[in-house]
PDB file of C-alpha atoms in Angstrom:
ATOM      1  CA  MET A   1      97.244 134.932  95.486  1.00 69.00           C
ATOM      2  CA  GLU A   2      96.139 135.023  91.831  1.00 73.00           C
ATOM      3  CA  THR A   3      93.576 137.738  92.428  1.00 93.00           C
ATOM      4  CA  TRP A   4      92.716 139.903  95.420  1.00 98.00           C
ATOM      5  CA  ALA A   5      89.207 140.751  94.233  1.00 97.00           C
ATOM      6  CA  GLY A   6      86.714 139.869  96.946  1.00 97.00           C
ATOM      7  CA  LYS A   7      89.455 138.802  99.387  1.00 98.00           C
ATOM      8  CA  THR A   8      89.918 140.513 102.751  1.00 98.00           C
ATOM      9  CA  VAL A   9      93.209 142.149 103.735  1.00 98.00           C
ATOM     10  CA  LEU A  10      93.963 143.354 107.270  1.00 99.00           C
ATOM     11  CA  ILE A  11      96.469 146.218 107.424  1.00 99.00           C
ATOM     12  CA  THR A  12      97.921 147.608 110.650  1.00 98.00           C
ATOM     13  CA  GLY A  13      99.256 151.134 110.862  1.00 98.00           C
ATOM     14  CA  ALA A  14      96.921 151.869 107.964  1.00 98.00           C
ATOM     15  CA  SER A  15      96.159 155.567 108.504  1.00 96.00           C
ATOM     16  CA  VAL A  16      99.370 157.040 107.039  1.00 96.00           C
ATOM     17  CA  GLY A  17     102.594 156.243 105.208  1.00 97.00           C
ATOM     18  CA  ILE A  18     103.301 152.725 104.000  1.00 98.00           C
ATOM     19  CA  GLY A  19     100.127 151.380 105.616  1.00 98.00           C
ATOM     20  CA  GLU A  20      97.948 153.890 103.778  1.00 98.00           C
ATOM     21  CA  ALA A  21      99.779 153.116 100.523  1.00 98.00           C
ATOM     22  CA  PHE A  22      99.087 149.401 101.052  1.00 98.00           C
ATOM     23  CA  ALA A  23      95.401 150.186 101.623  1.00 98.00           C
ATOM     24  CA  ARG A  24      95.173 152.194  98.423  1.00 98.00           C
ATOM     25  CA  ARG A  25      97.029 149.533  96.422  1.00 98.00           C
ATOM     26  CA  PHE A  26      94.887 146.648  97.655  1.00 98.00           C
ATOM     27  CA  ALA A  27      91.748 148.725  97.063  1.00 98.00           C
ATOM     28  CA  ARG A  28      92.781 149.084  93.418  1.00 98.00           C
ATOM     29  CA  GLU A  29      92.940 145.284  93.340  1.00 98.00           C
ATOM     30  CA  LYS A  30      89.312 145.233  94.596  1.00 98.00           C
ATOM     31  CA  ALA A  31      90.229 143.628  97.932  1.00 98.00           C
ATOM     32  CA  ASN A  32      88.006 144.331 100.900  1.00 98.00           C
ATOM     33  CA  LEU A  33      89.916 145.911 103.774  1.00 98.00           C
ATOM     34  CA  MET A  34      90.160 145.870 107.543  1.00 98.00           C
ATOM     35  CA  LEU A  35      92.167 148.935 108.546  1.00 98.00           C
ATOM     36  CA  VAL A  36      93.685 149.218 112.020  1.00 98.00           C
ATOM     37  CA  ALA A  37      95.495 152.215 113.520  1.00 98.00           C
ATOM     38  CA  ARG A  38      95.294 154.593 116.470  1.00 96.00           C
ATOM     39  CA  ARG A  39      93.776 157.577 114.651  1.00 95.00           C
ATOM     40  CA  GLU A  40      90.122 156.825 114.044  1.00 96.00           C
ATOM     41  CA  ASP A  41      89.413 160.068 112.168  1.00 96.00           C
ATOM     42  CA  LYS A  42      92.069 159.336 109.552  1.00 97.00           C
ATOM     43  CA  LEU A  43      90.957 155.724 109.235  1.00 98.00           C
ATOM     44  CA  ARG A  44      87.330 156.672 108.667  1.00 98.00           C
ATOM     45  CA  ARG A  45      88.181 159.304 106.045  1.00 98.00           C
ATOM     46  CA  LEU A  46      90.391 156.843 104.192  1.00 98.00           C
ATOM     47  CA  ALA A  47      87.816 154.059 104.468  1.00 98.00           C
ATOM     48  CA  ALA A  48      85.035 156.234 103.087  1.00 98.00           C
ATOM     49  CA  GLU A  49      87.200 157.355 100.175  1.00 98.00           C
ATOM     50  CA  LEU A  50      88.341 153.855  99.218  1.00 98.00           C
ATOM     51  CA  ALA A  51      84.894 152.297  99.579  1.00 98.00           C
ATOM     52  CA  ARG A  52      83.394 154.986  97.358  1.00 98.00           C
ATOM     53  CA  GLN A  53      86.119 154.910  94.701  1.00 98.00           C
ATOM     54  CA  HIS A  54      86.488 151.142  94.385  1.00 98.00           C
ATOM     55  CA  SER A  55      83.105 149.728  95.471  1.00 98.00           C
ATOM     56  CA  ILE A  56      84.654 147.596  98.212  1.00 98.00           C
ATOM     57  CA  THR A  57      83.894 146.969 101.875  1.00 98.00           C
ATOM     58  CA  VAL A  58      86.215 148.754 104.289  1.00 98.00           C
ATOM     59  CA  ASP A  59      86.004 148.132 108.029  1.00 98.00           C
ATOM     60  CA  VAL A  60      88.047 150.118 110.521  1.00 98.00           C
ATOM     61  CA  LEU A  61      89.208 149.594 114.074  1.00 98.00           C
ATOM     62  CA  ALA A  62      90.905 152.296 116.123  1.00 98.00           C
ATOM     63  CA  LYS A  63      93.382 150.492 118.336  1.00 98.00           C
ATOM     64  CA  ASP A  64      96.715 151.239 120.016  1.00 98.00           C
ATOM     65  CA  LEU A  65      98.651 148.115 119.072  1.00 98.00           C
ATOM     66  CA  SER A  66     101.413 148.847 121.568  1.00 98.00           C
ATOM     67  CA  LEU A  67      99.049 147.657 124.319  1.00 98.00           C
ATOM     68  CA  PRO A  68      99.416 143.968 125.289  1.00 98.00           C
ATOM     69  CA  GLU A  69      95.728 143.146 124.825  1.00 98.00           C
ATOM     70  CA  ALA A  70      95.365 144.887 121.447  1.00 98.00           C
ATOM     71  CA  ALA A  71      96.206 142.008 119.084  1.00 98.00           C
ATOM     72  CA  GLY A  72      93.636 139.768 120.723  1.00 98.00           C
ATOM     73  CA  GLU A  73      91.025 142.504 120.442  1.00 98.00           C
ATOM     74  CA  VAL A  74      91.758 142.918 116.735  1.00 98.00           C
ATOM     75  CA  PHE A  75      91.251 139.188 116.226  1.00 98.00           C
ATOM     76  CA  GLU A  76      88.016 139.243 118.225  1.00 98.00           C
ATOM     77  CA  GLU A  77      86.709 142.078 116.050  1.00 98.00           C
ATOM     78  CA  THR A  78      87.408 140.236 112.793  1.00 98.00           C
ATOM     79  CA  GLU A  79      85.708 137.171 114.266  1.00 98.00           C
ATOM     80  CA  ARG A  80      82.705 139.283 115.284  1.00 98.00           C
ATOM     81  CA  LEU A  81      82.482 140.671 111.759  1.00 98.00           C
ATOM     82  CA  ASN A  82      82.878 137.155 110.343  1.00 98.00           C
ATOM     83  CA  LEU A  83      85.845 138.256 108.225  1.00 98.00           C
ATOM     84  CA  GLN A  84      88.057 135.658 106.564  1.00 98.00           C
ATOM     85  CA  VAL A  85      91.459 137.332 106.542  1.00 98.00           C
ATOM     86  CA  ASP A  86      93.280 136.318 103.367  1.00 98.00           C
ATOM     87  CA  GLY A  87      96.078 138.865 103.643  1.00 98.00           C
ATOM     88  CA  LEU A  88      97.773 140.240 106.758  1.00 98.00           C
ATOM     89  CA  ILE A  89     100.027 143.275 106.463  1.00 99.00           C
ATOM     90  CA  ASN A  90     101.866 143.772 109.760  1.00 98.00           C
ATOM     91  CA  ASN A  91     102.971 147.325 109.069  1.00 98.00           C
ATOM     92  CA  ALA A  92     102.447 149.129 112.394  1.00 98.00           C
ATOM     93  CA  GLY A  93     105.657 150.043 114.164  1.00 97.00           C
ATOM     94  CA  PHE A  94     107.842 152.907 115.298  1.00 97.00           C
ATOM     95  CA  GLY A  95     111.432 153.682 116.208  1.00 97.00           C
ATOM     96  CA  ILE A  96     113.271 155.565 118.929  1.00 97.00           C
ATOM     97  CA  GLY A  97     116.404 157.510 118.054  1.00 95.00           C
ATOM     98  CA  GLY A  98     119.262 158.630 120.262  1.00 95.00           C
ATOM     99  CA  ARG A  99     121.642 157.094 122.796  1.00 96.00           C
ATOM    100  CA  PHE A 100     119.817 154.112 124.283  1.00 97.00           C
ATOM    101  CA  VAL A 101     120.528 155.019 127.919  1.00 97.00           C
ATOM    102  CA  GLU A 102     119.065 158.479 127.345  1.00 97.00           C
ATOM    103  CA  THR A 103     115.796 157.231 125.827  1.00 97.00           C
ATOM    104  CA  ASP A 104     112.602 156.574 127.765  1.00 97.00           C
ATOM    105  CA  LEU A 105     112.373 152.988 129.047  1.00 98.00           C
ATOM    106  CA  LYS A 106     108.560 152.861 128.930  1.00 98.00           C
ATOM    107  CA  ARG A 107     108.578 154.004 125.322  1.00 98.00           C
ATOM    108  CA  ASN A 108     111.193 151.374 124.440  1.00 98.00           C
ATOM    109  CA  LEU A 109     109.048 148.642 125.951  1.00 98.00           C
ATOM    110  CA  GLU A 110     106.021 149.888 124.005  1.00 98.00           C
ATOM    111  CA  MET A 111     108.122 149.698 120.842  1.00 98.00           C
ATOM    112  CA  LEU A 112     109.130 146.108 121.587  1.00 98.00           C
ATOM    113  CA  GLN A 113     105.493 145.231 122.244  1.00 98.00           C
ATOM    114  CA  LEU A 114     104.333 146.718 118.947  1.00 98.00           C
ATOM    115  CA  ASN A 115     107.210 145.828 116.631  1.00 98.00           C
ATOM    116  CA  ILE A 116     107.713 142.285 117.921  1.00 98.00           C
ATOM    117  CA  VAL A 117     105.006 140.937 120.236  1.00 98.00           C
ATOM    118  CA  THR A 118     101.899 142.311 118.496  1.00 98.00           C
ATOM    119  CA  LEU A 119     103.269 141.331 115.079  1.00 98.00           C
ATOM    120  CA  THR A 120     103.991 137.818 116.348  1.00 98.00           C
ATOM    121  CA  GLU A 121     100.581 137.426 117.968  1.00 98.00           C
ATOM    122  CA  LEU A 122      98.659 138.635 114.917  1.00 98.00           C
ATOM    123  CA  THR A 123     100.642 136.281 112.702  1.00 98.00           C
ATOM    124  CA  HIS A 124      99.960 133.388 115.067  1.00 98.00           C
ATOM    125  CA  ARG A 125      96.240 134.147 115.182  1.00 98.00           C
ATOM    126  CA  TYR A 126      95.634 134.497 111.423  1.00 98.00           C
ATOM    127  CA  LEU A 127      98.154 132.062 109.933  1.00 98.00           C
ATOM    128  CA  PRO A 128      96.317 128.831 110.949  1.00 98.00           C
ATOM    129  CA  GLY A 129      93.232 129.807 108.936  1.00 98.00           C
ATOM    130  CA  MET A 130      95.337 130.556 105.889  1.00 98.00           C
ATOM    131  CA  LEU A 131      97.114 127.221 106.181  1.00 98.00           C
ATOM    132  CA  ALA A 132      93.819 125.378 106.543  1.00 98.00           C
ATOM    133  CA  ARG A 133      92.583 127.047 103.328  1.00 98.00           C
ATOM    134  CA  ARG A 134      95.994 126.561 101.687  1.00 97.00           C
ATOM    135  CA  GLN A 135      96.134 130.165 100.548  1.00 97.00           C
ATOM    136  CA  GLY A 136      97.039 133.517 102.058  1.00 98.00           C
ATOM    137  CA  VAL A 137      99.748 136.123 102.353  1.00 98.00           C
ATOM    138  CA  VAL A 138     101.458 137.608 105.408  1.00 98.00           C
ATOM    139  CA  VAL A 139     103.730 140.600 104.864  1.00 98.00           C
ATOM    140  CA  ASN A 140     105.756 141.655 107.894  1.00 98.00           C
ATOM    141  CA  VAL A 141     107.335 145.090 107.488  1.00 98.00           C
ATOM    142  CA  ALA A 142     110.955 144.966 108.615  1.00 98.00           C
ATOM    143  CA  SER A 143     113.639 147.445 107.497  1.00 97.00           C
ATOM    144  CA  THR A 144     117.082 147.649 105.973  1.00 96.00           C
ATOM    145  CA  ALA A 145     118.087 148.315 109.591  1.00 96.00           C
ATOM    146  CA  ALA A 146     117.494 144.584 110.120  1.00 97.00           C
ATOM    147  CA  PHE A 147     120.741 143.690 108.377  1.00 95.00           C
ATOM    148  CA  GLN A 148     123.195 145.193 110.870  1.00 94.00           C
ATOM    149  CA  ALA A 149     123.383 146.846 114.279  1.00 95.00           C
ATOM    150  CA  VAL A 150     122.460 150.538 114.121  1.00 96.00           C
ATOM    151  CA  PRO A 151     123.852 152.649 116.978  1.00 97.00           C
ATOM    152  CA  TYR A 152     121.529 155.503 118.033  1.00 96.00           C
ATOM    153  CA  LEU A 153     118.650 153.414 116.681  1.00 97.00           C
ATOM    154  CA  GLY A 154     119.740 150.210 118.364  1.00 97.00           C
ATOM    155  CA  ALA A 155     116.586 148.770 119.889  1.00 98.00           C
ATOM    156  CA  TYR A 156     114.544 149.592 116.790  1.00 98.00           C
ATOM    157  CA  ALA A 157     117.042 147.880 114.472  1.00 98.00           C
ATOM    158  CA  ALA A 158     117.029 144.849 116.768  1.00 98.00           C
ATOM    159  CA  THR A 159     113.233 144.595 116.512  1.00 98.00           C
ATOM    160  CA  LYS A 160     113.487 144.616 112.740  1.00 98.00           C
ATOM    161  CA  ALA A 161     116.195 141.942 112.791  1.00 98.00           C
ATOM    162  CA  TYR A 162     113.665 139.809 114.676  1.00 98.00           C
ATOM    163  CA  VAL A 163     110.976 140.525 112.076  1.00 98.00           C
ATOM    164  CA  LEU A 164     113.271 139.555 109.207  1.00 98.00           C
ATOM    165  CA  SER A 165     114.485 136.327 110.810  1.00 98.00           C
ATOM    166  CA  PHE A 166     110.993 135.359 112.015  1.00 98.00           C
ATOM    167  CA  SER A 167     109.456 135.961 108.590  1.00 98.00           C
ATOM    168  CA  GLU A 168     112.112 134.034 106.683  1.00 98.00           C
ATOM    169  CA  ALA A 169     111.685 131.084 109.044  1.00 98.00           C
ATOM    170  CA  LEU A 170     107.903 131.072 108.606  1.00 98.00           C
ATOM    171  CA  HIS A 171     108.320 131.381 104.850  1.00 98.00           C
ATOM    172  CA  GLU A 172     110.142 128.048 104.844  1.00 98.00           C
ATOM    173  CA  GLU A 173     107.591 126.446 107.169  1.00 98.00           C
ATOM    174  CA  CYS A 174     104.644 127.518 105.008  1.00 98.00           C
ATOM    175  CA  ARG A 175     105.923 127.576 101.424  1.00 95.00           C
ATOM    176  CA  ASP A 176     104.690 124.084 100.530  1.00 96.00           C
ATOM    177  CA  GLN A 177     101.230 124.760 101.978  1.00 97.00           C
ATOM    178  CA  GLY A 178     100.110 127.531  99.661  1.00 96.00           C
ATOM    179  CA  VAL A 179     100.768 130.394 102.089  1.00 98.00           C
ATOM    180  CA  LEU A 180     103.373 133.110 101.588  1.00 98.00           C
ATOM    181  CA  VAL A 181     105.101 134.788 104.533  1.00 98.00           C
ATOM    182  CA  MET A 182     107.400 137.588 103.439  1.00 98.00           C
ATOM    183  CA  ALA A 183     109.495 140.278 105.103  1.00 98.00           C
ATOM    184  CA  LEU A 184     109.444 143.707 103.467  1.00 98.00           C
ATOM    185  CA  CYS A 185     112.598 145.733 104.124  1.00 98.00           C
ATOM    186  CA  PRO A 186     112.294 149.400 103.185  1.00 97.00           C
ATOM    187  CA  GLY A 187     115.115 151.857 103.581  1.00 95.00           C
ATOM    188  CA  ALA A 188     114.516 155.520 104.334  1.00 92.00           C
ATOM    189  CA  THR A 189     110.930 156.307 103.330  1.00 91.00           C
ATOM    190  CA  ALA A 190     109.096 159.636 103.224  1.00 86.00           C
ATOM    191  CA  THR A 191     106.799 158.974 106.195  1.00 82.00           C
ATOM    192  CA  GLU A 192     106.341 160.231 109.766  1.00 73.00           C
ATOM    193  CA  PHE A 193     109.009 157.776 110.984  1.00 75.00           C
ATOM    194  CA  PHE A 194     111.807 160.301 111.501  1.00 66.00           C
ATOM    195  CA  ASP A 195     109.588 162.720 113.414  1.00 69.00           C
ATOM    196  CA  THR A 196     108.232 159.954 115.651  1.00 68.00           C
ATOM    197  CA  ALA A 197     111.687 158.495 116.264  1.00 54.00           C
ATOM    198  CA  GLN A 198     113.111 161.965 116.995  1.00 62.00           C
ATOM    199  CA  VAL A 199     116.119 161.265 114.802  1.00 63.00           C
ATOM    200  CA  ALA A 200     118.565 164.192 114.820  1.00 54.00           C
ATOM    201  CA  GLU A 201     117.448 166.846 112.334  1.00 54.00           C
ATOM    202  CA  GLY A 202     120.607 166.766 110.217  1.00 55.00           C
ATOM    203  CA  THR A 203     120.616 162.982 110.042  1.00 57.00           C
ATOM    204  CA  ALA A 204     116.944 162.838 109.107  1.00 51.00           C
ATOM    205  CA  ARG A 205     117.390 165.524 106.457  1.00 56.00           C
ATOM    206  CA  ASP A 206     120.279 163.630 104.837  1.00 57.00           C
ATOM    207  CA  MET A 207     118.380 160.333 104.834  1.00 59.00           C
ATOM    208  CA  LEU A 208     115.185 161.844 103.450  1.00 60.00           C
ATOM    209  CA  ARG A 209     117.088 163.227 100.464  1.00 64.00           C
ATOM    210  CA  ARG A 210     117.351 159.675  99.132  1.00 71.00           C
ATOM    211  CA  ALA A 211     114.097 158.389 100.579  1.00 86.00           C
ATOM    212  CA  GLN A 212     111.597 156.361  98.604  1.00 95.00           C
ATOM    213  CA  THR A 213     107.894 157.117  98.586  1.00 96.00           C
ATOM    214  CA  PRO A 214     105.505 154.772 100.400  1.00 97.00           C
ATOM    215  CA  GLU A 215     104.038 153.882  97.003  1.00 97.00           C
ATOM    216  CA  GLU A 216     107.434 152.724  95.728  1.00 97.00           C
ATOM    217  CA  VAL A 217     107.856 150.524  98.806  1.00 98.00           C
ATOM    218  CA  VAL A 218     104.427 148.966  98.298  1.00 98.00           C
ATOM    219  CA  GLU A 219     105.132 148.247  94.630  1.00 98.00           C
ATOM    220  CA  ALA A 220     108.302 146.423  95.712  1.00 98.00           C
ATOM    221  CA  ALA A 221     106.166 144.392  98.124  1.00 98.00           C
ATOM    222  CA  PHE A 222     103.708 143.444  95.394  1.00 98.00           C
ATOM    223  CA  ALA A 223     106.588 142.388  93.154  1.00 97.00           C
ATOM    224  CA  GLY A 224     107.911 140.225  95.997  1.00 98.00           C
ATOM    225  CA  ILE A 225     104.477 138.667  96.501  1.00 98.00           C
ATOM    226  CA  ARG A 226     104.308 137.785  92.801  1.00 97.00           C
ATOM    227  CA  ARG A 227     107.755 136.145  93.030  1.00 97.00           C
ATOM    228  CA  ARG A 228     106.765 134.472  96.324  1.00 98.00           C
ATOM    229  CA  SER A 229     109.955 135.796  97.919  1.00 98.00           C
ATOM    230  CA  SER A 230     110.910 135.179 101.529  1.00 98.00           C
ATOM    231  CA  SER A 231     112.056 138.791 101.799  1.00 98.00           C
ATOM    232  CA  VAL A 232     112.318 141.825  99.576  1.00 98.00           C
ATOM    233  CA  VAL A 233     114.414 144.976  99.961  1.00 97.00           C
ATOM    234  CA  SER A 234     112.780 148.016  98.431  1.00 96.00           C
ATOM    235  CA  GLY A 235     114.997 149.892  95.983  1.00 91.00           C
ATOM    236  CA  LEU A 236     118.174 148.889  94.143  1.00 90.00           C
ATOM    237  CA  ALA A 237     120.515 151.025  96.262  1.00 89.00           C
ATOM    238  CA  ASN A 238     119.009 149.661  99.472  1.00 90.00           C
ATOM    239  CA  SER A 239     119.288 146.121  98.147  1.00 88.00           C
ATOM    240  CA  LEU A 240     122.969 146.558  97.295  1.00 87.00           C
ATOM    241  CA  LEU A 241     123.715 148.097 100.692  1.00 82.00           C
ATOM    242  CA  SER A 242     121.911 145.309 102.553  1.00 83.00           C
ATOM    243  CA  GLN A 243     123.972 142.706 100.682  1.00 86.00           C
ATOM    244  CA  ALA A 244     127.202 144.617 101.269  1.00 79.00           C
ATOM    245  CA  THR A 245     126.905 144.083 105.030  1.00 80.00           C
ATOM    246  CA  ARG A 246     127.649 140.388 104.434  1.00 81.00           C
ATOM    247  CA  PHE A 247     131.175 141.247 103.345  1.00 80.00           C
ATOM    248  CA  VAL A 248     132.028 143.702 106.132  1.00 82.00           C
ATOM    249  CA  PRO A 249     132.941 142.646 109.694  1.00 83.00           C
ATOM    250  CA  ARG A 250     129.980 143.251 111.978  1.00 84.00           C
ATOM    251  CA  ASP A 251     131.791 145.703 114.233  1.00 81.00           C
ATOM    252  CA  ILE A 252     132.856 147.762 111.219  1.00 82.00           C
ATOM    253  CA  ALA A 253     129.305 147.729 109.833  1.00 77.00           C
ATOM    254  CA  ALA A 254     128.026 148.963 113.202  1.00 83.00           C
ATOM    255  CA  ARG A 255     130.646 151.713 113.285  1.00 84.00           C
ATOM    256  CA  ILE A 256     129.668 152.901 109.807  1.00 80.00           C
ATOM    257  CA  ALA A 257     125.983 152.875 110.718  1.00 81.00           C
ATOM    258  CA  GLY A 258     126.743 154.750 113.935  1.00 86.00           C
ATOM    259  CA  ASN A 259     128.619 157.456 112.039  1.00 82.00           C
ATOM    260  CA  ILE A 260     125.615 157.893 109.756  1.00 81.00           C
ATOM    261  CA  MET A 261     123.121 158.069 112.629  1.00 81.00           C
ATOM    262  CA  LYS A 262     125.157 160.180 115.050  1.00 78.00           C
ATOM    263  CA  ALA A 263     123.559 163.564 115.722  1.00 62.00           C
ATOM    264  CA  ARG A 264     124.889 166.374 113.532  1.00 52.00           C
TER     265      ARG A 264
END
């Protein structure tokens, strides 16, 4: 996309963290926004601020995207508003920390619905229009956890492995048709993730010491969009670590990750 001015970008999980940083960054580019998240009060405050500061149109939709019907309802709302979605940022997601057998099954299934099924459905609904217009960008937020098994965060890491593989496949399918599909793989980021995932306090504290800001992650995404990359890892250290897993046996990589994530 040469310019985002006057284009419409749909961002999920837009009320905080990386999603909010994406909203602010696209607003600076004069893109109109459709912001989706569960917390309507936060969305409306952010929308009012961005519309006022940047003279753009900002629509909001409060929606729990872990519900099976939610993606379809998002699409119906953009159709009702007659929005042409030129950019889709599938950012909404969460993780669950701890020993898998000790975690809540219902919550795990909600995570799979949000991180995998909703992301897939939204991509499937908006990608055809982009291909027909021969322009558009889809950014699917994965994680550095996508590159190896992560004990004590196992189901979450598996969802992000899906996102990475899915996005890279679609990148190849779409690259000659003017549409970019890209996976964004942040490492530890200063967001609500660790609180939501209930990662052990000591582990979370250690990881947050070297965490990036959401703004740094979003700048890495914009650099990847400019390069038309199939995937981008945010941060040099994260990039080196993600590549290092290629040279380590998978069971050893899992053991190392497990030692890092084990409660302490």
